[in-house]
mmCIF file with all atom_site columns, C-alpha atoms in Angstrom:
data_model
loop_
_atom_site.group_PDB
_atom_site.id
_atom_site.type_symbol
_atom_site.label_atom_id
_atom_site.label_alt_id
_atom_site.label_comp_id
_atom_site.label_asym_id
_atom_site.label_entity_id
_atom_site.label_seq_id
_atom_site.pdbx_PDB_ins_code
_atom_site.Cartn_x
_atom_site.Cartn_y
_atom_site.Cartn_z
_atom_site.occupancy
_atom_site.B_iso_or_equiv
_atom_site.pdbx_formal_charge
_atom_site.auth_seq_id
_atom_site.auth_comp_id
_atom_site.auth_asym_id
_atom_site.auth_atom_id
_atom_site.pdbx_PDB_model_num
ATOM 1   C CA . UNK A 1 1   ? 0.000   0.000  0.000   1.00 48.00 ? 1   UNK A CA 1
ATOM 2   C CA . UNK A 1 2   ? 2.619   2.222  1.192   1.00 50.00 ? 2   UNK A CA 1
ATOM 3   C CA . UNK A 1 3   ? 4.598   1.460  -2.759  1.00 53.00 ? 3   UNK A CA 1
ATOM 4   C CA . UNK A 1 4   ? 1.634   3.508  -4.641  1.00 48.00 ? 4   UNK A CA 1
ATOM 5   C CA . UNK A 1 5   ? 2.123   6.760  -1.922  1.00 50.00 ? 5   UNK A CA 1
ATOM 6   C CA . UNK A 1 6   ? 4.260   8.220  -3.988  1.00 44.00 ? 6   UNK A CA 1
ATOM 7   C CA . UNK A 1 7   ? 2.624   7.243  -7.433  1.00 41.00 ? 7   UNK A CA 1
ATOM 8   C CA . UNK A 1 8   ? -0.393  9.193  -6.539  1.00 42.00 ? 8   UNK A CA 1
ATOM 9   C CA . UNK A 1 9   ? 1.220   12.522 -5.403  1.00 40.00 ? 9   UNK A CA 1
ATOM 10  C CA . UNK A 1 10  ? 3.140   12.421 -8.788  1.00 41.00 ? 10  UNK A CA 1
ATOM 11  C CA . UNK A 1 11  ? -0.167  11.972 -10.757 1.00 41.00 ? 11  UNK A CA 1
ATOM 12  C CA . UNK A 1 12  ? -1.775  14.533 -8.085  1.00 42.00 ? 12  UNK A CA 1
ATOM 13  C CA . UNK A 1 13  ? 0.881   17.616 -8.608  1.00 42.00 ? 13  UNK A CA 1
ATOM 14  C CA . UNK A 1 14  ? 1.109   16.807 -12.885 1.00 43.00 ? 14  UNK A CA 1
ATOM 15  C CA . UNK A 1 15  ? -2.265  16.924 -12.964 1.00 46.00 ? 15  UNK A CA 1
ATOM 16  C CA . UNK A 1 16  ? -2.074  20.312 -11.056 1.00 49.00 ? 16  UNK A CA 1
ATOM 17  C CA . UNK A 1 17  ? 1.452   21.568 -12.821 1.00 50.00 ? 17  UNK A CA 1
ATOM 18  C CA . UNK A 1 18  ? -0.801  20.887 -16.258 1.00 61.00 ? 18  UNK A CA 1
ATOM 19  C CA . UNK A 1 19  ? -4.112  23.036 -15.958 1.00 69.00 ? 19  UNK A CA 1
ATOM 20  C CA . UNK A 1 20  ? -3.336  26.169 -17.904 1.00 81.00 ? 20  UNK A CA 1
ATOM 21  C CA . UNK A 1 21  ? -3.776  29.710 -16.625 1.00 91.00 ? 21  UNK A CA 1
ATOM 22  C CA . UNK A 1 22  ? -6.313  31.878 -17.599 1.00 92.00 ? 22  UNK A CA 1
ATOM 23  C CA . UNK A 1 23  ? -5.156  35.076 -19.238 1.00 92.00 ? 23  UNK A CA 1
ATOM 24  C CA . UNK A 1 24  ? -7.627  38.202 -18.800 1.00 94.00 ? 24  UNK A CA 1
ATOM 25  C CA . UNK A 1 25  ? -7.098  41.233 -21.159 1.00 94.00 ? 25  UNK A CA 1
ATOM 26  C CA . UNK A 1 26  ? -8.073  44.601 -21.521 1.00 93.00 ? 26  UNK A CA 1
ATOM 27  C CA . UNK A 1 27  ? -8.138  46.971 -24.631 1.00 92.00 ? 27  UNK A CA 1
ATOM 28  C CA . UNK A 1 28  ? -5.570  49.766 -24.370 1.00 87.00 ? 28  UNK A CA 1
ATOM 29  C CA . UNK A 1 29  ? -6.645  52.998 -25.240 1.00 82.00 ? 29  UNK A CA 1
ATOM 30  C CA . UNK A 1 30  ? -4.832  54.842 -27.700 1.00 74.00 ? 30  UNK A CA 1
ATOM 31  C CA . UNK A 1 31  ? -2.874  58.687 -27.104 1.00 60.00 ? 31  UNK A CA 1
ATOM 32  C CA . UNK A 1 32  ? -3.600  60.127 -30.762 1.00 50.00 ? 32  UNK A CA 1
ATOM 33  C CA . UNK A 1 33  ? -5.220  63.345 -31.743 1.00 47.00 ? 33  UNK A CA 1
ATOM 34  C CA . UNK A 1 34  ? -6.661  64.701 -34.541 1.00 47.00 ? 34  UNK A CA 1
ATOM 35  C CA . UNK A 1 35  ? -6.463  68.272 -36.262 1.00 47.00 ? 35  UNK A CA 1
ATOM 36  C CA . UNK A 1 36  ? -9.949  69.526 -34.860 1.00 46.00 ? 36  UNK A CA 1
ATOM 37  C CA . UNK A 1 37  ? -9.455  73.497 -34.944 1.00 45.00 ? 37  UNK A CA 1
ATOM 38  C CA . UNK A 1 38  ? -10.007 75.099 -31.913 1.00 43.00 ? 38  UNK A CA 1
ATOM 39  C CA . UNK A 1 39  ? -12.153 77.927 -33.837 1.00 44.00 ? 39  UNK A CA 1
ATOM 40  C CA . UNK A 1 40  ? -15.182 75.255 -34.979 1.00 52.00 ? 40  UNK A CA 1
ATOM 41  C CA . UNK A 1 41  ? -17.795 74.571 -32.347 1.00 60.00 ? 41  UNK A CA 1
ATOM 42  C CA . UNK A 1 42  ? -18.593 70.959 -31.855 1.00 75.00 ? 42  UNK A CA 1
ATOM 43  C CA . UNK A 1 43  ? -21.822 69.669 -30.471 1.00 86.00 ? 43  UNK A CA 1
ATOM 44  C CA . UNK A 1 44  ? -21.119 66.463 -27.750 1.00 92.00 ? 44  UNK A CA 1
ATOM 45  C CA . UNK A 1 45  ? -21.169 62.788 -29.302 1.00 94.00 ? 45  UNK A CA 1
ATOM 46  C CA . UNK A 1 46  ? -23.268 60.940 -27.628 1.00 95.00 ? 46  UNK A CA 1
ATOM 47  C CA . UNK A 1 47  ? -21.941 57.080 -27.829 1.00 96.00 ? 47  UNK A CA 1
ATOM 48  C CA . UNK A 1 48  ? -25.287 55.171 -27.558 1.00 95.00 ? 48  UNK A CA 1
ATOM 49  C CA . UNK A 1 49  ? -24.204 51.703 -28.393 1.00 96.00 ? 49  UNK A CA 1
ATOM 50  C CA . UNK A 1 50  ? -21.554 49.274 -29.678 1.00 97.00 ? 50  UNK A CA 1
ATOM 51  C CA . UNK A 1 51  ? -22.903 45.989 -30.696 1.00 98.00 ? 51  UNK A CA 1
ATOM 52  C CA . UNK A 1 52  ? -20.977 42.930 -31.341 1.00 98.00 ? 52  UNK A CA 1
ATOM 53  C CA . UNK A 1 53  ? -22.438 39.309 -32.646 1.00 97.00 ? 53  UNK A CA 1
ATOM 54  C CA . UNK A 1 54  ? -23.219 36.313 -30.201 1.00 96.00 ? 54  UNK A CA 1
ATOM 55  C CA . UNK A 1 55  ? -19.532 34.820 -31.805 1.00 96.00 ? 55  UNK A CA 1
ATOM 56  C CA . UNK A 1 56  ? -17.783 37.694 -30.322 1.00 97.00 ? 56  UNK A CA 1
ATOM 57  C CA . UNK A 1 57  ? -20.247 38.442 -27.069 1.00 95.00 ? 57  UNK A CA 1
ATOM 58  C CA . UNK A 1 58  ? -18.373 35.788 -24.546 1.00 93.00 ? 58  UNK A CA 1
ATOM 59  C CA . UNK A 1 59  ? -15.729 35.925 -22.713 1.00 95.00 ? 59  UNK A CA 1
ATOM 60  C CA . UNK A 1 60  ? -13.287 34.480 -24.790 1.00 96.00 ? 60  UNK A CA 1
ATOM 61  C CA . UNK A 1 61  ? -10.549 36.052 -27.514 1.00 97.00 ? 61  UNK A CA 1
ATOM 62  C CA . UNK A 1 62  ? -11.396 34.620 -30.859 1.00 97.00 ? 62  UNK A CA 1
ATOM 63  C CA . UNK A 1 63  ? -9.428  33.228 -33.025 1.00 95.00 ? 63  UNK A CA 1
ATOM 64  C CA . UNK A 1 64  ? -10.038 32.184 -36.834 1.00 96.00 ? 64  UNK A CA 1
ATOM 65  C CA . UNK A 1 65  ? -8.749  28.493 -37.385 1.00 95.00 ? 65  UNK A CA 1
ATOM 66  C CA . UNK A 1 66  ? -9.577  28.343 -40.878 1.00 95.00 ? 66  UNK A CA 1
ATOM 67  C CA . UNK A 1 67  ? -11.893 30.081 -43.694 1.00 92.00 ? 67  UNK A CA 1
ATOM 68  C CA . UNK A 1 68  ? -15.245 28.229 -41.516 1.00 94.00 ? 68  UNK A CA 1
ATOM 69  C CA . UNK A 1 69  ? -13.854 27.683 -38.036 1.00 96.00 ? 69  UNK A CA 1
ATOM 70  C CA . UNK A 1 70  ? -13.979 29.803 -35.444 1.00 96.00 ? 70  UNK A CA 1
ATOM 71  C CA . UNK A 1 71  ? -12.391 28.753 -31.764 1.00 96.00 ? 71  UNK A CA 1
ATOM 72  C CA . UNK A 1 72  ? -13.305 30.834 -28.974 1.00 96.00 ? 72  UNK A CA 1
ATOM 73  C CA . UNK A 1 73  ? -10.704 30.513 -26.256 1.00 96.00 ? 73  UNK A CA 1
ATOM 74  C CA . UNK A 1 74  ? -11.023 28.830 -22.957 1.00 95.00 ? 74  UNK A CA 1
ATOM 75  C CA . UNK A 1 75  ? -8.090  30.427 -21.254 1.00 95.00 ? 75  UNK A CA 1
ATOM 76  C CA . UNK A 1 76  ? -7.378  33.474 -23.183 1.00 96.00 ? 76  UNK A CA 1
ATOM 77  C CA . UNK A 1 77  ? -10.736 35.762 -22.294 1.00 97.00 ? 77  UNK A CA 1
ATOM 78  C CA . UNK A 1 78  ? -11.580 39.407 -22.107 1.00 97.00 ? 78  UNK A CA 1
ATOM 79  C CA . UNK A 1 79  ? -11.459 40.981 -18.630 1.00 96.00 ? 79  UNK A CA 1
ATOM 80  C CA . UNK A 1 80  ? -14.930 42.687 -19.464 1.00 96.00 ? 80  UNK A CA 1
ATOM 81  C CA . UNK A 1 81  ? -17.494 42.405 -22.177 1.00 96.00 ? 81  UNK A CA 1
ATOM 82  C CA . UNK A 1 82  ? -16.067 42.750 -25.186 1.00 97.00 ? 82  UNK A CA 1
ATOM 83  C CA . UNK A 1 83  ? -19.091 45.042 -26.044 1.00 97.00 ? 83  UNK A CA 1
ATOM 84  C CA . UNK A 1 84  ? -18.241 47.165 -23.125 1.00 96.00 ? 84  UNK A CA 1
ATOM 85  C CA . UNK A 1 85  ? -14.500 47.252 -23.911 1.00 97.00 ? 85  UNK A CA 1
ATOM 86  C CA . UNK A 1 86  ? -15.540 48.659 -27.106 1.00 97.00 ? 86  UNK A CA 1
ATOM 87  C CA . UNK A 1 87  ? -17.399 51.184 -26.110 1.00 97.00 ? 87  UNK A CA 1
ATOM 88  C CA . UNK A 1 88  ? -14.736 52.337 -23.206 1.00 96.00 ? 88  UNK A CA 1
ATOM 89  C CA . UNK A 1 89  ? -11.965 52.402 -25.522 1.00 96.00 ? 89  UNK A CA 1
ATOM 90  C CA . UNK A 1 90  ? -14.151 54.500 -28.159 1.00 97.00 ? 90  UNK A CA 1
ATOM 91  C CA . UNK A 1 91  ? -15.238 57.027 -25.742 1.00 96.00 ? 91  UNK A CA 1
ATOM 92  C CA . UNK A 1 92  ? -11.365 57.369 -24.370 1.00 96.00 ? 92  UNK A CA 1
ATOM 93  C CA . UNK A 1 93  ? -9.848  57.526 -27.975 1.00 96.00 ? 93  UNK A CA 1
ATOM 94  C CA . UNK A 1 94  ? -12.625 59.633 -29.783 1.00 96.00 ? 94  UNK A CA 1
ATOM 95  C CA . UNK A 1 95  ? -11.830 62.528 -26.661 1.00 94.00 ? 95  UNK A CA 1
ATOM 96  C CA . UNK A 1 96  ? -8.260  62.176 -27.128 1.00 94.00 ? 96  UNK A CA 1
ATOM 97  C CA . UNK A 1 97  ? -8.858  62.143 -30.846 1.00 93.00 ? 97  UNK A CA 1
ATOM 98  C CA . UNK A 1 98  ? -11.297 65.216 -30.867 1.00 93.00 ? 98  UNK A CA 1
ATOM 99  C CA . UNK A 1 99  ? -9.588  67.377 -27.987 1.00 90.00 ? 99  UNK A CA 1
ATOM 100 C CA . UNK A 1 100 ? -12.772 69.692 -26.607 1.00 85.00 ? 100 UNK A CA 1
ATOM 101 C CA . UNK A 1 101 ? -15.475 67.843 -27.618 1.00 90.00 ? 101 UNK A CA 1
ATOM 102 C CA . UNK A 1 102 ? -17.203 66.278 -25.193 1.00 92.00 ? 102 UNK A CA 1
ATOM 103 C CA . UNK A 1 103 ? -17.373 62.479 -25.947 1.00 94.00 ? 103 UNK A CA 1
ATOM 104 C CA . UNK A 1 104 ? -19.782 60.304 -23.899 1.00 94.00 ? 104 UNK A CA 1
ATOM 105 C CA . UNK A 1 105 ? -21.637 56.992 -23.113 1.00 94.00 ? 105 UNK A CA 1
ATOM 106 C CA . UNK A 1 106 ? -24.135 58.789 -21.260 1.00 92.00 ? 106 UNK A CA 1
ATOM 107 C CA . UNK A 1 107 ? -27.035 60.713 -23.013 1.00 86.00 ? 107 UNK A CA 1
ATOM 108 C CA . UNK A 1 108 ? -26.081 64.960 -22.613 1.00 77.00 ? 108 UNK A CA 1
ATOM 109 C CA . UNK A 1 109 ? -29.014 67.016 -23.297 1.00 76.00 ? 109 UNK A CA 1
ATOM 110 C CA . UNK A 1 110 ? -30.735 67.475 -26.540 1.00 79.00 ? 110 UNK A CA 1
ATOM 111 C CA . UNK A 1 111 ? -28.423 69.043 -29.205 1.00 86.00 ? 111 UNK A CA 1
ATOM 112 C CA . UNK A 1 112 ? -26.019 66.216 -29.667 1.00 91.00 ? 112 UNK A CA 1
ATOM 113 C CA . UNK A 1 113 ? -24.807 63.862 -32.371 1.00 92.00 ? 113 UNK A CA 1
ATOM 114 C CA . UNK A 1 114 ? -24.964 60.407 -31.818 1.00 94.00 ? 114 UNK A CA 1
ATOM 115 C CA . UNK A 1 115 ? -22.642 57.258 -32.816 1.00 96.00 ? 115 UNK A CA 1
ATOM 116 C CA . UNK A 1 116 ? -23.817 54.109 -33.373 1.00 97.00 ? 116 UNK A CA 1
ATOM 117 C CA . UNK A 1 117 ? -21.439 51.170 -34.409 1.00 98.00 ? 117 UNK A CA 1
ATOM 118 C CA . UNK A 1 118 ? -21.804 47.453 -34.989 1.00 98.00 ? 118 UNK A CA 1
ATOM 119 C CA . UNK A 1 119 ? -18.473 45.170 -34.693 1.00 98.00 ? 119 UNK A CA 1
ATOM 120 C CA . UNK A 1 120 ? -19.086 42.401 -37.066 1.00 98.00 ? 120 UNK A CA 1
ATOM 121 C CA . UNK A 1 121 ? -15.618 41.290 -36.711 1.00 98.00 ? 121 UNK A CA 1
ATOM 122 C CA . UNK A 1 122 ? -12.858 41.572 -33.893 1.00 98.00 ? 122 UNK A CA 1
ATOM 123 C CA . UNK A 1 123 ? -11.142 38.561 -34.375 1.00 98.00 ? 123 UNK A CA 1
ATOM 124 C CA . UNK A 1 124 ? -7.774  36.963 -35.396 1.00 97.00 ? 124 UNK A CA 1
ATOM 125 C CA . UNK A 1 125 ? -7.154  34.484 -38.010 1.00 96.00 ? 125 UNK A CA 1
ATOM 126 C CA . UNK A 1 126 ? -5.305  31.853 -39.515 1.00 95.00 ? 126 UNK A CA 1
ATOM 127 C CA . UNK A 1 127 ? -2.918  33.217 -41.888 1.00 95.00 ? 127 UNK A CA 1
ATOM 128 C CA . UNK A 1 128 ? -1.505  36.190 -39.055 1.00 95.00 ? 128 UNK A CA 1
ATOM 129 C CA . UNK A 1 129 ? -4.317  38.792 -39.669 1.00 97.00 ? 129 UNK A CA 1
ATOM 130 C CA . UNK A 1 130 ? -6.081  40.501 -37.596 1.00 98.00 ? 130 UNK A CA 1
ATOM 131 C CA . UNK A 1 131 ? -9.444  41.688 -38.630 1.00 98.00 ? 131 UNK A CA 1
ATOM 132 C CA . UNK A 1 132 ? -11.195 44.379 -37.120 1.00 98.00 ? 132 UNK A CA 1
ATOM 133 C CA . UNK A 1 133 ? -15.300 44.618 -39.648 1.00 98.00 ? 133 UNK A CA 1
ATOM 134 C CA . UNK A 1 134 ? -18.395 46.357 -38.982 1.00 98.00 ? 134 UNK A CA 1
ATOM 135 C CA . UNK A 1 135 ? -20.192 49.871 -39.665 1.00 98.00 ? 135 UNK A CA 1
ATOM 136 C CA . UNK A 1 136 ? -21.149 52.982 -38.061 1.00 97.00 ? 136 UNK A CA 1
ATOM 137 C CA . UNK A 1 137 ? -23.676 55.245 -37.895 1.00 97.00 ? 137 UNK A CA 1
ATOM 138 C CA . UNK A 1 138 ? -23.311 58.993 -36.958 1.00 95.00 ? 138 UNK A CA 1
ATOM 139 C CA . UNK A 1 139 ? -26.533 60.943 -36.586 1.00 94.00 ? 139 UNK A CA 1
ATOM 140 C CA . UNK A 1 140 ? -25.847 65.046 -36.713 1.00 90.00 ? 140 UNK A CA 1
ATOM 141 C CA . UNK A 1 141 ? -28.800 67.544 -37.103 1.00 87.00 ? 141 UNK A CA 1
ATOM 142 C CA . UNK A 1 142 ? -31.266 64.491 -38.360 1.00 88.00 ? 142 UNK A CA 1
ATOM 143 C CA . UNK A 1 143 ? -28.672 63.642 -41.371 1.00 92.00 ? 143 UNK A CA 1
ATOM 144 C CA . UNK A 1 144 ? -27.251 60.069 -40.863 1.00 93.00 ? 144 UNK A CA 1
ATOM 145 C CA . UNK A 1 145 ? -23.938 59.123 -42.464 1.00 93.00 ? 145 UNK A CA 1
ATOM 146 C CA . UNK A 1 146 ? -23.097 55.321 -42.223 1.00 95.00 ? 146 UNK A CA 1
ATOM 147 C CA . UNK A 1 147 ? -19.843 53.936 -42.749 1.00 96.00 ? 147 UNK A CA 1
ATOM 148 C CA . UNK A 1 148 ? -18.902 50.571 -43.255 1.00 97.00 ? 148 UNK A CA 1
ATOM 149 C CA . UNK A 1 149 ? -15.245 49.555 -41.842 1.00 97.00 ? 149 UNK A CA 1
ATOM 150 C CA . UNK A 1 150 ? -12.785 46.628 -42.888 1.00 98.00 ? 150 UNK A CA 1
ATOM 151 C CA . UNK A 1 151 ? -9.186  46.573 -41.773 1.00 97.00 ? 151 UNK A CA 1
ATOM 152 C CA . UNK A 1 152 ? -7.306  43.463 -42.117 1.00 97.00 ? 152 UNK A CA 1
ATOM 153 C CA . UNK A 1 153 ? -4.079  44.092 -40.599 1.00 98.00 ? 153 UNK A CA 1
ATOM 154 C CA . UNK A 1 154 ? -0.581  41.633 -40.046 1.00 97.00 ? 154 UNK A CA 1
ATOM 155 C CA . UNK A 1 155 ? -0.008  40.814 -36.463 1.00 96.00 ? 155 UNK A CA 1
ATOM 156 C CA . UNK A 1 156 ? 3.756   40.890 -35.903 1.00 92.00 ? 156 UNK A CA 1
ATOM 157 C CA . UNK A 1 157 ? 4.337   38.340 -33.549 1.00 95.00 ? 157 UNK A CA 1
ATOM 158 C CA . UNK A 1 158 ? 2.201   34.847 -32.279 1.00 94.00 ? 158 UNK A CA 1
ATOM 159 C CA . UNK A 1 159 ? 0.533   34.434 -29.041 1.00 95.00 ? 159 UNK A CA 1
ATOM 160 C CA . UNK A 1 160 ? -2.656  36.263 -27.772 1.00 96.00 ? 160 UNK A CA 1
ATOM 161 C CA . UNK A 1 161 ? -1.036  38.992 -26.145 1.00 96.00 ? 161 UNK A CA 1
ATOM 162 C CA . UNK A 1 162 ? 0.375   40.143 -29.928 1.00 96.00 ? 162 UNK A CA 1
ATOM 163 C CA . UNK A 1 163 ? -3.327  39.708 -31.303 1.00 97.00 ? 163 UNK A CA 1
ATOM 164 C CA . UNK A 1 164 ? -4.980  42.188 -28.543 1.00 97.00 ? 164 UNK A CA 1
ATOM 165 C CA . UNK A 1 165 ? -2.570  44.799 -29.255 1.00 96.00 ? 165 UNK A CA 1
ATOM 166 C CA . UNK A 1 166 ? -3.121  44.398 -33.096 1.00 97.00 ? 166 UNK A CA 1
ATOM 167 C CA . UNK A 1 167 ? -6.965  43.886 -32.922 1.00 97.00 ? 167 UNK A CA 1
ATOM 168 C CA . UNK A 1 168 ? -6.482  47.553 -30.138 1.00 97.00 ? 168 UNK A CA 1
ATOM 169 C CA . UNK A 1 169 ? -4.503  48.834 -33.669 1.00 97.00 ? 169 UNK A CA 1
ATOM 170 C CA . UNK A 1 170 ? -7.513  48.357 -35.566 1.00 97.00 ? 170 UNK A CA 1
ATOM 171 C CA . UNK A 1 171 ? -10.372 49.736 -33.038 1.00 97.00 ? 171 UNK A CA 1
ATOM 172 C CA . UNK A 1 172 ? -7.745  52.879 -33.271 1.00 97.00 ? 172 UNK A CA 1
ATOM 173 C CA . UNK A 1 173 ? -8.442  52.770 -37.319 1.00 96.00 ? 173 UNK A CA 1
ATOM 174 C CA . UNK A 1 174 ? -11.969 52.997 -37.041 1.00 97.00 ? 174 UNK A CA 1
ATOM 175 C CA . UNK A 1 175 ? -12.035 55.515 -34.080 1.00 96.00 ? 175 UNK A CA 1
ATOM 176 C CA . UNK A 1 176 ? -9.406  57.708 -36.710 1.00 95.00 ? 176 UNK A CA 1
ATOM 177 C CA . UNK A 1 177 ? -12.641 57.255 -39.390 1.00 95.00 ? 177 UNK A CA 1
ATOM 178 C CA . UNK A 1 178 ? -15.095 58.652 -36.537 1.00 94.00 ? 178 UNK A CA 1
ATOM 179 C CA . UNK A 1 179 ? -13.253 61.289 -35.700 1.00 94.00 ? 179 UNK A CA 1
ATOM 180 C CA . UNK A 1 180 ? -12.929 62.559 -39.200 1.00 93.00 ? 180 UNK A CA 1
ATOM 181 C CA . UNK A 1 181 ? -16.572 62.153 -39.735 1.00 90.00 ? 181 UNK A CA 1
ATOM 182 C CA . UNK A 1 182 ? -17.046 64.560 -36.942 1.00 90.00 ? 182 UNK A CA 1
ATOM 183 C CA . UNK A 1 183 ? -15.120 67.008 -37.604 1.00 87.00 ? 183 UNK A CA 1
ATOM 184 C CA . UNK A 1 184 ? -16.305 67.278 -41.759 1.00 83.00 ? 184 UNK A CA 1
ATOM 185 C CA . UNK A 1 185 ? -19.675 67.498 -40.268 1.00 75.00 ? 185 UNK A CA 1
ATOM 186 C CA . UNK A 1 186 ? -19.154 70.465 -38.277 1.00 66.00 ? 186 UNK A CA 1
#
């Protein structure tokens, strides 16, 4: 009896030794401007909602395994929402993007513009893309302009740290599209 002691604590601490660790991450936001001039007055934007598909709504990073296979990772998962992230990182980039203009999540008054934007695609893929898809929608004095997005960019190195900060790169592209959009409005 005493022979198979040692057997079992071996099996016991591999067994531990082998359960991976779960990775959490979190979008960085981006320090970038854009040439607003000081001299044009800019209503708030009023960031109502970021929607993403049921593929990309739980907690784990995807990953594209192939041109119909999608994996969504057990032990590589956003520290919030995905949805939410979005959304944060928009509202932190489009203020740093648009310096004065008051960029929000939370509804401010009645003469705003509002931005609307649907993530189709946040994902990484097979062949060392990244690809960041989807459209938005930018209401300003009743007009609407809607703007579809698609960048498919090279992620320099493996591993899912590499892929956040690429797919972060390409939430940065479309936020660089927003921002544009607002200020040719004005």
């Amino acid at each position: 009896m005493m022979k198979w002691i040692p057997v079992a604590l071996v099996l016991v601490l591999s067994a531990c030794s082998g359960t991976p660790q779960t990775v959490y991450y979190q979008l960085a936001a981006a320090g970038s401007s854009v040439a607003a001039s000081s001299q044009n007055v800019f209503r708030p934007v009023w960031v109502e909602h970021v929607s993403v598909p049921d593929y990309l709504a739980g907690n784990g990073v995807v990953y594209q395994s192939n041109d119909v296979q999608f994996v969504i990772a057990a032990n590589n998962q956003w520290a919030s929402p995905l949805d939410q992230q979005l959304q944060q990182t928009l509202v932190s980039n489009l203020s740093a993007a648009l310096p004065g203009v008051l960029v929000s999540s939370t509804l401010m008054g009645e003469q705003h513009d509002t931005l609307n934007v649907s993530v189709m695609g946040f994902h990484g893929r097979y062949d060392g893309h990244v690809v960041v898809s989807g459209a938005w929608t930018l209401e300003h004095d009743g007009k609407l302009t809607r703007q579809p997005f698609a960048f498919d960019l090279a992620q320099n190195e493996d591993g899912y740290d590499a892929l956040v900060i690429t797919l972060a790169k390409g939430w940065q592209q479309v936020v660089g599209q927003v921002a544009n959009a607002v200020i040719h409005q004005h």
